[in-house]
mmCIF file of C-alpha atoms in Angstrom:
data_model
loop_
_atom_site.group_PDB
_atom_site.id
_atom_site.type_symbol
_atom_site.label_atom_id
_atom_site.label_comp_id
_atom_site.label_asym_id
_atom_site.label_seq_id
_atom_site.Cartn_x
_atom_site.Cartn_y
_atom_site.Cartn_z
ATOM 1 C CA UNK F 27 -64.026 -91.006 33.520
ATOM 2 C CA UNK F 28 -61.951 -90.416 36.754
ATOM 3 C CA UNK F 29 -58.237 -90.243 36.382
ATOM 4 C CA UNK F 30 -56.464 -92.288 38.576
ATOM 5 C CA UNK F 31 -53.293 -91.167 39.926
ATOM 6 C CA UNK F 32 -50.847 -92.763 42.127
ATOM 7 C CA UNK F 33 -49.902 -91.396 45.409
ATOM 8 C CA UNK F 34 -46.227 -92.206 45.285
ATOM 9 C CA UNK F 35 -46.113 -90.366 41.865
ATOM 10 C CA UNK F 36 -47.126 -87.560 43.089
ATOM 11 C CA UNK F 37 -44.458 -84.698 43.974
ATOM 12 C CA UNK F 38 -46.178 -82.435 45.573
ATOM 13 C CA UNK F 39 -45.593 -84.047 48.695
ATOM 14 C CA UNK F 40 -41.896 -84.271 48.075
ATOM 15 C CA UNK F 41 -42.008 -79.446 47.852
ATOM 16 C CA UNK F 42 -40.480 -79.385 51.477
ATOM 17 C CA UNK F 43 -37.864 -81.826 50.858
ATOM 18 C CA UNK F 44 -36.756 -79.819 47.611
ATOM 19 C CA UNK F 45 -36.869 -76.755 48.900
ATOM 20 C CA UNK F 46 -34.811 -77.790 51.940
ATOM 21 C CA UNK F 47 -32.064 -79.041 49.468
ATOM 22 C CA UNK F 48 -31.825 -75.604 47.316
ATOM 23 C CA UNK F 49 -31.234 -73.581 50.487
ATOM 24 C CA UNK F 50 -28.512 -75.892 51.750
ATOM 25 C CA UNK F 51 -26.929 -75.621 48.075
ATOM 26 C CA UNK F 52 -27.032 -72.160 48.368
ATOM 27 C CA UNK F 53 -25.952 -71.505 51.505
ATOM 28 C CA UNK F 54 -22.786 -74.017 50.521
ATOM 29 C CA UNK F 55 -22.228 -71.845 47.442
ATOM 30 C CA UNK F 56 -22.145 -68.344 49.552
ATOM 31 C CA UNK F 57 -19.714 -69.947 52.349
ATOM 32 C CA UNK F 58 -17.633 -71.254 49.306
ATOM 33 C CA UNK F 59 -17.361 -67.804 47.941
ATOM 34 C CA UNK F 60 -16.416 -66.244 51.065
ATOM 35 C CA UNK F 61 -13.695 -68.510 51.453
ATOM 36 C CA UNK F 62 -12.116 -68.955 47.858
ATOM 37 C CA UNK F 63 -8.805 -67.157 48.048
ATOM 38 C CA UNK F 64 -7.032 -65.762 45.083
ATOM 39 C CA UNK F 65 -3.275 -66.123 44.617
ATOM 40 C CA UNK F 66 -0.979 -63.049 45.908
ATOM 41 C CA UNK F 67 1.128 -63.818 42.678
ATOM 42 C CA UNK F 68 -1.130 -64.007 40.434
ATOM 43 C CA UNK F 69 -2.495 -60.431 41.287
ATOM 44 C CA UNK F 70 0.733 -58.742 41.344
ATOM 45 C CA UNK F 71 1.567 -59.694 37.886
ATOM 46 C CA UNK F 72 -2.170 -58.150 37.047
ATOM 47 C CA UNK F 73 -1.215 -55.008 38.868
ATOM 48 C CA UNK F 74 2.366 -54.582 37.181
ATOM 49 C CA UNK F 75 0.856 -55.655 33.787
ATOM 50 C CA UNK F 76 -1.771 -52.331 34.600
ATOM 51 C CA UNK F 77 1.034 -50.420 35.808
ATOM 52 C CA UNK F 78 3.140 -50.908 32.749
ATOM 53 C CA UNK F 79 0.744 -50.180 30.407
ATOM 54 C CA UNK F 80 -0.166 -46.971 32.034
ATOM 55 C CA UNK F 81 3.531 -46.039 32.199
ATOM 56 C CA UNK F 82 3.687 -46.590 28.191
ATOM 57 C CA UNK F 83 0.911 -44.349 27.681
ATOM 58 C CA UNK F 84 1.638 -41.642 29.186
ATOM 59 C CA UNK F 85 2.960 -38.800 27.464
ATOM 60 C CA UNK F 86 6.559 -37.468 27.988
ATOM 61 C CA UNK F 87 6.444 -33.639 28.586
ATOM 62 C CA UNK F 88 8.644 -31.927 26.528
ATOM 63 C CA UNK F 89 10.510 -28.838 27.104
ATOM 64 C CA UNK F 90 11.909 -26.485 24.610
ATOM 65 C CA UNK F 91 14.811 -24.784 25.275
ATOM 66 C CA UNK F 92 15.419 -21.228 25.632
ATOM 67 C CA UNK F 93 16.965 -19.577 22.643
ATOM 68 C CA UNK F 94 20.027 -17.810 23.992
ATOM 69 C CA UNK F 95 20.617 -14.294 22.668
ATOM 70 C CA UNK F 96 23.479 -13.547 20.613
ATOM 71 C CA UNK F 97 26.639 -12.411 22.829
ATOM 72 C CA UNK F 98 26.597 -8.678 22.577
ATOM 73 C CA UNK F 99 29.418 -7.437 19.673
ATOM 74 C CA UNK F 100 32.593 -6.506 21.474
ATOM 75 C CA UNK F 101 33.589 -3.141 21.922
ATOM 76 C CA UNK F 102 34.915 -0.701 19.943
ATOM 77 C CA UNK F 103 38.753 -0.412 20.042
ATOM 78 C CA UNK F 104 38.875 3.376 21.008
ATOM 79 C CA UNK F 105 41.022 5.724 18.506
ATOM 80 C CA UNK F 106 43.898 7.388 20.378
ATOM 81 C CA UNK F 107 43.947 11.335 19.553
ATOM 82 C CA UNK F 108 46.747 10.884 17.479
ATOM 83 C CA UNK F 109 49.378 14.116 19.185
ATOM 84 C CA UNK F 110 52.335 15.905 17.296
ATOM 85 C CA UNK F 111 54.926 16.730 20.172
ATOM 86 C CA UNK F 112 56.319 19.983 18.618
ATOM 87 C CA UNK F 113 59.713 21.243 20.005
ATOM 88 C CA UNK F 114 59.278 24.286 22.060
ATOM 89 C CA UNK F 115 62.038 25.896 19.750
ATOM 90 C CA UNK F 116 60.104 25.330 16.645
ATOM 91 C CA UNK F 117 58.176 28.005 14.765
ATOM 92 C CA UNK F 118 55.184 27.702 13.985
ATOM 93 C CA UNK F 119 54.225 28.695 10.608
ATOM 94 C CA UNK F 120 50.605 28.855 10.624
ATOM 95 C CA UNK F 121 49.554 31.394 12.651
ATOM 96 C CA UNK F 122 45.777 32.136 13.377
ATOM 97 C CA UNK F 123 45.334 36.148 12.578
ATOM 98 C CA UNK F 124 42.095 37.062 14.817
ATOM 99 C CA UNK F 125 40.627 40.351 13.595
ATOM 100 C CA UNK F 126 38.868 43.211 15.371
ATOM 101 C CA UNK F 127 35.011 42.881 14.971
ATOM 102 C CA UNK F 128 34.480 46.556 15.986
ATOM 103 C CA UNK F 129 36.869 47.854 13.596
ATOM 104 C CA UNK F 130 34.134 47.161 10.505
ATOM 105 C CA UNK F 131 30.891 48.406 12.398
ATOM 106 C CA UNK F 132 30.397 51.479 10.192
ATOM 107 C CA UNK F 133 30.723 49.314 7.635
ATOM 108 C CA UNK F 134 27.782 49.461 4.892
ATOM 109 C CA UNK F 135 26.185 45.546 4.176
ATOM 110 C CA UNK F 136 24.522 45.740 1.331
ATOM 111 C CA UNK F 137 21.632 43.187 1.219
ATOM 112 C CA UNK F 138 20.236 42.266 -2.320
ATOM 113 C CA UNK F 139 16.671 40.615 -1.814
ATOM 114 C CA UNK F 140 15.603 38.595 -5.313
ATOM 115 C CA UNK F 141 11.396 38.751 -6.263
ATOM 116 C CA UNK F 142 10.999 34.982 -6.176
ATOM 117 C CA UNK F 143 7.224 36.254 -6.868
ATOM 118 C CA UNK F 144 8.067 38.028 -9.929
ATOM 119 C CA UNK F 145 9.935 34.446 -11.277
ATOM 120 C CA UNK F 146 7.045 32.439 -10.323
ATOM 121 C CA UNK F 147 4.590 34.584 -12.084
ATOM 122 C CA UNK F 148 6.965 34.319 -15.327
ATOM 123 C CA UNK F 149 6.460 31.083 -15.135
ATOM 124 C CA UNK F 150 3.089 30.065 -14.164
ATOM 125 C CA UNK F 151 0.382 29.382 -16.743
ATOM 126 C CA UNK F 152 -3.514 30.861 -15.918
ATOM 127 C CA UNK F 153 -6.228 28.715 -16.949
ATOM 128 C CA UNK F 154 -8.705 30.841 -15.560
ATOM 129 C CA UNK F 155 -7.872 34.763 -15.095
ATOM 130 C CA UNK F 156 -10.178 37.799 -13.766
ATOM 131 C CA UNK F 157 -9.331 39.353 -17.689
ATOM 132 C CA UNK F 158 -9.269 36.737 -20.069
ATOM 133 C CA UNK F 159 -7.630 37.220 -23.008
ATOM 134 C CA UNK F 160 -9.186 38.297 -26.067
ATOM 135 C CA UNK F 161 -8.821 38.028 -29.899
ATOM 136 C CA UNK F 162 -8.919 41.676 -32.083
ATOM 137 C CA UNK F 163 -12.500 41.771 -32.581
ATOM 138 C CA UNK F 164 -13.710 38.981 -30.325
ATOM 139 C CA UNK F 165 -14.835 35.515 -30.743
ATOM 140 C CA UNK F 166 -16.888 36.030 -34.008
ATOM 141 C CA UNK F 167 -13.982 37.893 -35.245
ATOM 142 C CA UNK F 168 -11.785 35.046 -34.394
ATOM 143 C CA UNK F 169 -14.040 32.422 -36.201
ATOM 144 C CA UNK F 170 -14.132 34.104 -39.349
ATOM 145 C CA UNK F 171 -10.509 34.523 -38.910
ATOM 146 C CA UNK F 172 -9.924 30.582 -38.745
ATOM 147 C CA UNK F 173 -12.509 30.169 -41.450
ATOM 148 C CA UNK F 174 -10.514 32.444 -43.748
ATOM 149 C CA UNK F 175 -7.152 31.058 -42.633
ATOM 150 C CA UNK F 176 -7.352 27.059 -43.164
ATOM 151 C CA UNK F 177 -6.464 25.447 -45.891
ATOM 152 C CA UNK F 178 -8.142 22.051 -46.192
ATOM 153 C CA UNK F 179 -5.130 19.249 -47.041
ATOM 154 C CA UNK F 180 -5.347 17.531 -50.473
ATOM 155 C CA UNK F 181 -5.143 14.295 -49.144
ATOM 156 C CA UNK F 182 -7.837 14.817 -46.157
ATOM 157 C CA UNK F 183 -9.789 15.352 -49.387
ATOM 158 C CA UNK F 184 -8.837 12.659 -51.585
ATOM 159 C CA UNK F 185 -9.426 10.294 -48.369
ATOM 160 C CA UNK F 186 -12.918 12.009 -46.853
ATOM 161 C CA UNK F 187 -11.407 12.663 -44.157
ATOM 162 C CA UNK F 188 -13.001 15.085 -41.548
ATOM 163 C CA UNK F 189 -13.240 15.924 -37.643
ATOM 164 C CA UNK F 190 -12.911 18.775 -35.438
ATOM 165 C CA UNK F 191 -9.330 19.367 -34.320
ATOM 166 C CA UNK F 192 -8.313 21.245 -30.488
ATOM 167 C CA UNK F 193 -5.436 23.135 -30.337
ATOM 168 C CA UNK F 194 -4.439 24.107 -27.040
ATOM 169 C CA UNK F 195 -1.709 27.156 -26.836
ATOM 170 C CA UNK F 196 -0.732 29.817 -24.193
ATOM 171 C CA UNK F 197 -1.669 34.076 -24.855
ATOM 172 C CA UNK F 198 1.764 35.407 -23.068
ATOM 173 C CA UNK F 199 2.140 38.938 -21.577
ATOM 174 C CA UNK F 200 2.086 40.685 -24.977
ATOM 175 C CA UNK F 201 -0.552 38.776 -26.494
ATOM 176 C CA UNK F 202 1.871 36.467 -28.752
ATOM 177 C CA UNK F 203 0.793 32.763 -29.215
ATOM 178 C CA UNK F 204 3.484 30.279 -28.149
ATOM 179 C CA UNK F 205 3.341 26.618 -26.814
ATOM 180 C CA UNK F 206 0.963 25.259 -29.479
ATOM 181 C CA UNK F 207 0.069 21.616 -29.240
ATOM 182 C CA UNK F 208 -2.815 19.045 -30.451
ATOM 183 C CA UNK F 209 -4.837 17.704 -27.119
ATOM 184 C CA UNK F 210 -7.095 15.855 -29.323
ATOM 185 C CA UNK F 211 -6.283 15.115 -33.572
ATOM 186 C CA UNK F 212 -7.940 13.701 -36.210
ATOM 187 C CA UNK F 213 -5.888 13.004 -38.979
ATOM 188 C CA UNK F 214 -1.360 14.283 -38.770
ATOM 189 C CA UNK F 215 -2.568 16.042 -41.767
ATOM 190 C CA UNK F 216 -5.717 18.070 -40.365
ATOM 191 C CA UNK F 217 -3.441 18.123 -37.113
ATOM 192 C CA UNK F 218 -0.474 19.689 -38.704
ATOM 193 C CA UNK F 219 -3.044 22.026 -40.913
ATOM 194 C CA UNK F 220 -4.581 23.547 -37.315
ATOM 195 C CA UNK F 221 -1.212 24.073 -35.997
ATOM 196 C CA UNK F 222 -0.460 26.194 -38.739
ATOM 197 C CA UNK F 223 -3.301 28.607 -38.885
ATOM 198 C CA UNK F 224 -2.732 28.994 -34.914
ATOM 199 C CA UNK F 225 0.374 29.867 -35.320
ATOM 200 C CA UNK F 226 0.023 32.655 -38.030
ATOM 201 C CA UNK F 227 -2.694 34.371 -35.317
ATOM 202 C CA UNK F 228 -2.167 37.811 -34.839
ATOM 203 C CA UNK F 229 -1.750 39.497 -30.917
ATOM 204 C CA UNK F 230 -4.381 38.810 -28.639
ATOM 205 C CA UNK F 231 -4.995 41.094 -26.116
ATOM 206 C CA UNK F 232 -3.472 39.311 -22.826
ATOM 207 C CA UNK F 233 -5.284 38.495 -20.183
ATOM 208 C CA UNK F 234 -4.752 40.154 -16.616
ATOM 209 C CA UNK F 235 -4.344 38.813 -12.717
ATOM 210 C CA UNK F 236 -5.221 41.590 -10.400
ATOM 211 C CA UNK F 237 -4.490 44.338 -13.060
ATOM 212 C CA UNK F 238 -1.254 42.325 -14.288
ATOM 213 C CA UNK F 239 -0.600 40.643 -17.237
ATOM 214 C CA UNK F 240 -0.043 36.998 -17.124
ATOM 215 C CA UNK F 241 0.056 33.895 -19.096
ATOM 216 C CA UNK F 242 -3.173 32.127 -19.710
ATOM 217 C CA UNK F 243 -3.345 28.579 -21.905
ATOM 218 C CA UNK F 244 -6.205 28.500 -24.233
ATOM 219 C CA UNK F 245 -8.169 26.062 -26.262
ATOM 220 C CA UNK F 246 -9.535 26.048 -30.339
ATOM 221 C CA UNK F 247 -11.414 23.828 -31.553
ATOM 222 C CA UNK F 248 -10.911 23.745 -35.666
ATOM 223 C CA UNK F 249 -13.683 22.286 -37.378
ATOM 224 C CA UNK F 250 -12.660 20.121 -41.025
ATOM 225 C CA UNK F 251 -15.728 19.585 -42.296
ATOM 226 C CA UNK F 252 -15.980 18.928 -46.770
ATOM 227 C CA UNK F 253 -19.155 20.603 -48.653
#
């Protein structure tokens, strides 16, 4: 079946005329837009509007002022030398007396010299000497000694109480035991106990610095022990 179509329906003869139409349009709207015109007021209220709002946000710059230094103190009121006008008839009752240093030259000055050495050795304690002192007999002797010598306290017994007690004490010049004291106890009555048997200990023989006798501390231990 053909389809029939009518020639004055048909708008493809009617292109040219169209296009003719949409280039005069445009054309119109170009020369339209060159000439449209804004108004001089109307964009110097925009530009003072942008002008003012740059103005509020900007930042004012602040300055700090110097801190001034403190005005220097003011000076001193100087102190007159305070002058006693003396008459020229007046005595004068203090008189300075200048003696003759040549008169005393064959003078004798006696100079007395004190052995600070000697005071410090009296009273420095040795721990560790070249001669170290020694109990009568030696160490042995000295254990039996302590053996023989303690006494073990009633109540330490009653109360099973036992330990090893260290007396420490200094060997003087002579040998004599002085400066007795407990550097590590047990019990005040196994304490007190050793103090007493070091004390009743006869001379030692002192010990020696460079072939002189000196102080030197020394430490017992006193074992408590019940059988």
């Amino acid at each position: 079946m053909e389809v029939k179509k009518s020639p004055k329906a048909d708008l493809e003869n009617k292109r040219g005329l169209f296009l003719e139409i949409g280039l005069a349009l445009t054309l119109a709207f170009v020369l339209l837009a060159f000439e449209w015109s804004v108004d001089s007021s109307e964009a110097t209220g925009l530009q003072d509007q942008q002008e003012m709002e740059a103005e509020e946000e900007m930042i004012p710059v602040t300055r700090q002022e110097p801190i001034k230094p403190p005005p220097p103190p003011p000076p001193a009121p100087k102190v007159a030398d305070v002058l006693n006008i003396v008459d020229n008839e007046e005595e004068i009752e203090d008189e300075l007396e200048i003696e003759d240093s040549d008169a005393d030259m064959d003078a004798e000055v006696e100079i007395q010299v004190v052995a600070e050495e000697e005071e410090e050795d009296e009273a420095q304690v040795f721990v560790i000497v070249e001669d170290m002192p020694e109990f009568p007999g030696g160490a042995l002797e000295l254990q039996k000694w302590i053996a023989k010598s303690v006494k073990y306290p009633v109540i330490a017994q009653e109360n099973g109480i036992t330990g090893r007690v260290f007396v420490t004490f200094v060997v003087n010049k002579v040998g004599a035991v002085e400066q007795i004291r407990v550097v590590r106890g047990v019990d005040p009555s196994l304490d007190k106990e050793a103090v007493r048997v070091i004390s009743q200990m006869p001379k030692w023989k002192p010990g020696k610095q460079r072939g002189k006798a000196v102080k030197v501390s020394y430490t017992v231990p006193i074992n408590f022990q019940l059988q």
